[in-house]
Coordinates of C-alpha atoms in Angstrom, one line a residue:
M1 CA -53.3 11.0 -1.5
M2 CA -53.3 7.7 -2.9
N3 CA -52.2 8.4 -6.4
K4 CA -48.9 10.1 -5.0
G5 CA -48.5 7.0 -3.1
F6 CA -48.9 5.2 -5.6
F7 CA -46.5 7.1 -7.9
C8 CA -43.9 6.7 -4.8
G9 CA -44.1 3.1 -5.1
L10 CA -42.9 2.7 -8.5
L11 CA -40.0 5.2 -8.2
L12 CA -39.3 3.7 -5.0
A13 CA -39.0 0.2 -7.5
A14 CA -37.1 1.6 -9.9
L15 CA -34.4 3.1 -8.1
L16 CA -33.8 0.0 -6.3
F17 CA -34.0 -2.3 -9.2
S18 CA -31.3 0.5 -10.8
V19 CA -29.3 0.7 -8.2
L20 CA -29.6 -3.4 -7.5
G21 CA -28.4 -3.7 -11.0
E22 CA -25.7 -1.2 -11.0
T23 CA -24.2 -3.6 -7.9
T24 CA -25.5 -7.4 -8.8
T25 CA -23.5 -8.7 -12.5
P26 CA -24.0 -11.2 -14.8
A27 CA -22.4 -14.8 -14.0
K28 CA -20.0 -14.5 -17.0
E29 CA -19.2 -10.9 -15.5
D30 CA -18.4 -12.6 -12.3
K31 CA -16.5 -15.1 -14.0
A32 CA -14.1 -12.4 -15.7
A33 CA -13.6 -10.1 -12.7
E34 CA -12.4 -13.0 -11.0
T35 CA -9.7 -13.7 -13.3
T36 CA -8.5 -10.4 -13.6
A37 CA -8.2 -10.4 -9.8
N38 CA -6.1 -13.7 -10.1
A39 CA -4.4 -12.3 -12.9
A40 CA -2.1 -10.2 -9.8
S41 CA -0.2 -12.9 -9.0
V42 CA 1.1 -14.2 -12.2
P43 CA 2.6 -12.1 -14.8
T44 CA 1.0 -9.6 -16.8
T45 CA 1.2 -6.6 -19.1
T46 CA -3.0 -5.9 -18.9
P47 CA -4.1 -3.7 -16.2
P48 CA -6.9 -5.9 -13.6
T49 CA -10.4 -4.2 -13.7
T50 CA -9.8 -1.1 -11.7
M51 CA -12.5 0.2 -9.0
S52 CA -13.2 3.1 -6.5
H53 CA -12.4 2.6 -3.1
A54 CA -11.8 5.4 -0.7
G55 CA -11.8 8.0 -2.6
H56 CA -8.9 6.6 -5.2
V57 CA -8.6 4.1 -7.8
T58 CA -7.2 0.9 -6.6
M59 CA -6.4 -2.9 -7.9
A60 CA -4.9 -6.3 -7.3
G61 CA -2.1 -6.3 -9.6
K62 CA -0.9 -2.6 -10.1
C63 CA 2.7 -0.1 -10.1
M64 CA 1.6 3.2 -7.9
K65 CA 2.4 6.7 -9.7
A66 CA 5.9 7.6 -9.1
R67 CA 9.1 8.2 -10.6
R68 CA 10.7 4.4 -11.1
H69 CA 7.9 2.8 -11.0
K70 CA 6.1 1.9 -14.9
Q71 CA 3.2 2.4 -15.7
L72 CA 2.2 -1.8 -15.7
P73 CA 3.5 -4.5 -13.8
S74 CA 5.6 -7.4 -16.4
K75 CA 8.1 -10.0 -16.4
E76 CA 11.9 -8.3 -15.4
T77 CA 15.3 -10.2 -15.2
L78 CA 16.2 -8.7 -11.9
E79 CA 19.5 -10.0 -10.2
G80 CA 20.2 -9.4 -6.5
I81 CA 17.8 -8.6 -3.4
C82 CA 14.9 -7.7 -5.0
T83 CA 15.0 -11.1 -7.8
P84 CA 12.1 -12.6 -5.9
W85 CA 9.9 -9.5 -8.3
S86 CA 10.9 -10.5 -11.4
E87 CA 7.6 -12.1 -12.5
S88 CA 5.6 -9.7 -12.5
S89 CA 7.6 -6.1 -11.7
C90 CA 7.0 -2.6 -11.2
C91 CA 10.6 -1.9 -11.4
N92 CA 13.1 -2.1 -13.9
V93 CA 16.8 -3.7 -14.1
T94 CA 18.1 -0.8 -13.5
T95 CA 15.8 -0.2 -10.3
A96 CA 16.9 -3.5 -9.0
K97 CA 20.4 -2.8 -9.5
D98 CA 20.0 0.3 -7.7
I99 CA 18.5 -1.1 -4.4
D100 CA 21.7 -3.6 -4.3
N101 CA 23.9 -1.1 -3.4
T102 CA 22.0 2.1 -1.8
E103 CA 22.1 3.2 1.7
G104 CA 19.0 5.4 1.1
S105 CA 16.4 6.6 -1.4
Y106 CA 15.4 10.1 -2.9
N107 CA 18.3 11.9 -1.0
F108 CA 17.7 10.2 2.1
K109 CA 19.9 7.7 4.1
W110 CA 18.6 5.2 6.3
S111 CA 22.0 5.6 8.3
H112 CA 21.5 9.2 9.0
C113 CA 22.8 9.3 12.5
E114 CA 26.1 9.2 11.0
H115 CA 26.9 13.2 12.5
D116 CA 27.1 10.9 15.6
E117 CA 29.6 8.0 14.4
R118 CA 26.8 5.7 14.3
H119 CA 26.1 3.5 10.9
I120 CA 23.4 1.1 10.3
S121 CA 24.1 -2.2 10.8
K122 CA 24.3 -4.8 7.4
E123 CA 21.4 -6.8 9.0
C124 CA 19.2 -3.2 9.2
L125 CA 20.4 -2.2 5.8
N126 CA 19.5 -5.6 4.3
W127 CA 15.6 -5.0 5.7
F128 CA 14.9 -1.4 4.3
R129 CA 16.8 -2.7 1.3
K130 CA 13.9 -5.3 1.1
D131 CA 11.5 -2.8 1.8
L132 CA 12.9 -0.6 -0.4
C133 CA 12.2 -3.7 -3.7
F134 CA 8.8 -4.2 -2.0
Y135 CA 8.1 -0.2 -2.1
E136 CA 9.3 -0.2 -5.8
C137 CA 9.0 -3.8 -7.6
S138 CA 5.8 -5.1 -6.1
S139 CA 2.6 -5.1 -8.4
H140 CA 0.5 -6.7 -5.0
G141 CA 0.2 -3.5 -3.0
G142 CA -2.8 -2.4 -5.4
P143 CA -5.8 -2.5 -2.5
W144 CA -3.4 0.0 -0.2
I145 CA -2.1 2.5 -2.8
A146 CA -3.4 5.6 -1.7
Q147 CA -2.9 9.3 -3.3
E148 CA 0.0 11.4 -1.9
S149 CA -1.3 14.4 -0.3
P150 CA 0.6 16.5 -1.0
A151 CA 2.0 15.2 -3.3
R152 CA 6.1 15.1 -3.7
K153 CA 8.2 15.9 -6.2
W154 CA 9.0 11.7 -6.8
R155 CA 5.3 10.4 -6.6
E156 CA 1.5 11.1 -6.2
E157 CA 0.5 7.6 -4.7
R158 CA 1.6 5.7 -1.7
F159 CA 0.9 2.7 0.2
R160 CA -1.5 3.6 3.4
N161 CA -1.9 1.2 6.1
L162 CA -0.9 -2.3 4.4
P163 CA -1.4 -4.8 6.6
L164 CA 2.1 -6.7 7.6
C165 CA 2.7 -9.6 9.4
Q166 CA 3.5 -9.1 12.4
S167 CA 6.2 -11.7 12.7
E168 CA 7.5 -9.9 10.1
C169 CA 7.6 -6.8 12.0
N170 CA 8.9 -8.3 14.8
D171 CA 11.7 -9.8 12.6
W172 CA 12.5 -6.0 10.7
F173 CA 12.7 -4.9 14.4
A174 CA 14.9 -7.3 15.9
A175 CA 17.3 -6.6 13.2
C176 CA 17.4 -2.8 14.0
K177 CA 16.5 -2.2 17.5
D178 CA 20.3 -1.1 18.2
D179 CA 20.8 1.0 15.5
F180 CA 20.0 5.1 15.1
T181 CA 17.3 7.5 14.5
C182 CA 17.0 11.1 15.3
S183 CA 12.7 10.6 14.3
D184 CA 10.3 8.9 14.8
N185 CA 8.9 9.7 11.8
W186 CA 11.2 9.1 8.8
Y187 CA 8.8 11.2 6.3
T188 CA 8.4 14.3 8.5
G189 CA 11.5 14.7 10.2
F190 CA 14.0 15.7 8.2
N191 CA 14.6 19.0 6.5
Y192 CA 15.4 18.4 3.0
S193 CA 16.2 22.7 2.4
T194 CA 19.4 22.0 1.2
G195 CA 18.4 18.6 -1.1
E196 CA 19.4 15.6 0.7
G197 CA 17.5 14.4 4.4
V198 CA 18.6 16.0 7.2
C199 CA 18.2 15.4 10.9
I200 CA 15.6 18.1 12.2
N201 CA 16.0 16.8 15.2
T202 CA 20.3 15.7 15.4
T203 CA 20.3 14.1 18.8
C204 CA 20.4 10.2 17.9
R205 CA 18.9 7.6 20.2
T206 CA 18.5 3.6 19.5
I207 CA 15.7 2.5 17.5
S208 CA 14.4 0.9 20.4
D209 CA 14.7 3.9 22.6
T210 CA 12.7 6.1 19.3
F211 CA 9.9 3.1 18.9
G212 CA 9.5 1.7 22.2
N213 CA 8.4 -1.3 20.5
A214 CA 8.1 -3.2 16.9
K215 CA 4.3 -2.1 16.2
N216 CA 5.4 1.5 16.7
F217 CA 8.7 1.0 14.3
C218 CA 6.6 -0.4 11.5
E219 CA 3.8 1.7 11.7
K220 CA 5.4 5.0 11.9
V221 CA 8.8 4.8 10.5
W222 CA 6.8 5.4 6.9
D223 CA 4.0 7.5 8.5
N224 CA 2.2 4.4 8.1
S225 CA 2.5 2.9 5.2
F226 CA 2.5 0.0 7.1
K227 CA -0.9 -1.8 9.5
V228 CA 1.0 -4.6 11.7
V229 CA -1.8 -7.2 11.8
P230 CA -1.1 -10.6 13.3
N231 CA -0.3 -13.3 11.0
N232 CA -3.3 -15.5 10.9
V233 CA -5.5 -12.4 10.1
T234 CA -8.8 -14.2 8.2
M235 CA -7.8 -12.2 5.0
G236 CA -3.8 -12.8 5.2
C237 CA -0.9 -10.1 5.6
I238 CA 1.5 -9.1 3.8
K239 CA 5.9 -9.7 3.8
I240 CA 8.9 -8.1 2.4
N241 CA 11.4 -10.3 3.2
V242 CA 10.3 -13.5 0.8
D243 CA 11.7 -15.6 -2.1
A244 CA 9.6 -15.9 -5.3
E245 CA 7.1 -18.2 -3.7
G246 CA 6.5 -15.5 -1.0
V247 CA 5.7 -12.5 -3.0
Q248 CA 3.1 -15.5 -5.0
K249 CA 1.5 -15.6 -1.2
N250 CA 1.6 -11.7 -1.5
G251 CA -0.6 -11.2 -4.4
K252 CA -3.1 -14.3 -2.7
V253 CA -3.5 -11.9 0.3
A254 CA -4.1 -8.5 -2.3
N255 CA -6.5 -10.4 -4.5
E256 CA -8.4 -10.9 -1.0
Y257 CA -8.6 -8.2 0.1
Y258 CA -9.4 -6.7 -3.5
Q259 CA -12.2 -8.7 -3.3
T260 CA -13.6 -7.9 0.1
Q261 CA -12.8 -4.2 -1.4
K262 CA -15.3 -4.6 -3.8
A263 CA -18.1 -5.9 -2.2
T264 CA -18.5 -3.3 0.4
G265 CA -17.9 -0.6 -2.7
G266 CA -21.0 -2.5 -4.0
Q267 CA -23.0 -3.1 -0.2
T268 CA -21.9 1.1 -0.1
R269 CA -23.7 2.2 -3.5
L270 CA -26.8 0.1 -2.9
A271 CA -27.4 1.6 0.6
A272 CA -26.4 5.4 -1.1
G273 CA -29.5 4.2 -3.5
I274 CA -31.8 2.9 -1.0
S275 CA -31.4 6.7 1.0
V276 CA -32.3 8.5 -2.5
A277 CA -35.6 6.3 -3.3
L278 CA -36.6 6.8 0.3
S279 CA -35.6 11.0 0.5
V280 CA -37.3 11.3 -2.5
A281 CA -40.2 9.1 -1.8
L282 CA -41.3 11.0 1.4
L283 CA -40.5 14.5 -0.2
W284 CA -43.5 13.4 -3.1
I285 CA -45.6 12.8 0.1
V286 CA -45.9 16.0 2.2
Q287 CA -46.2 17.8 -0.8

């Protein structure tokens, strides 16, 4: 038994050393990782260090896998409503120009209650165009990119629970609350069998009546792409109605979340390693 205990102790020490070695990097590597993460807020043609989180790859600066997204963010001479995203953009000039004139995307119309002669207001239309600019052009959504399940024809990935500032959500809702919709989920509430999204429920009500409040609207309209958080939340929050300076602030927020995810991932691997080591040790002792 003494020999087994001694061997078990050596095994446990070796495994812990291995796990700690995996989660602790030299100062030089820490500095490189910090530099890489900070690169999310400036133009880049080289992707930052990737990491595994919640089953998918995330990074502070990244373009999602979707039809109109570039593989890597880079500087673009964007004009019009998407101009603020020019410095590190996941969309090209053609996509940005399309957004300037669109009233929807991917065969879906934001003004989908026209059968009731209800047309989207200019103020609400502007917010959804800004939202589309963020979706197509922003390179600062990496920490919240998730696999689309099931995958759609136009994308393999999507945003999920991206922390939207409460004030931003309130303003968006205020601009759209008197506009009309037929669904409280614009991902699932439409039939595309004819090629264009058609209301499944043809009864239209105001967005205010449909969603009830700003938080429900921002979180449910795109099926939990956004999660509304207080403006003073510790790690910050994202805005979509921004100028170039606001885009850079979004980059800093993304870096904060990226670093937290990275630290959490290391702690998870450490805990898993300890669990495995203890299990092996106990099995050896009882034999």
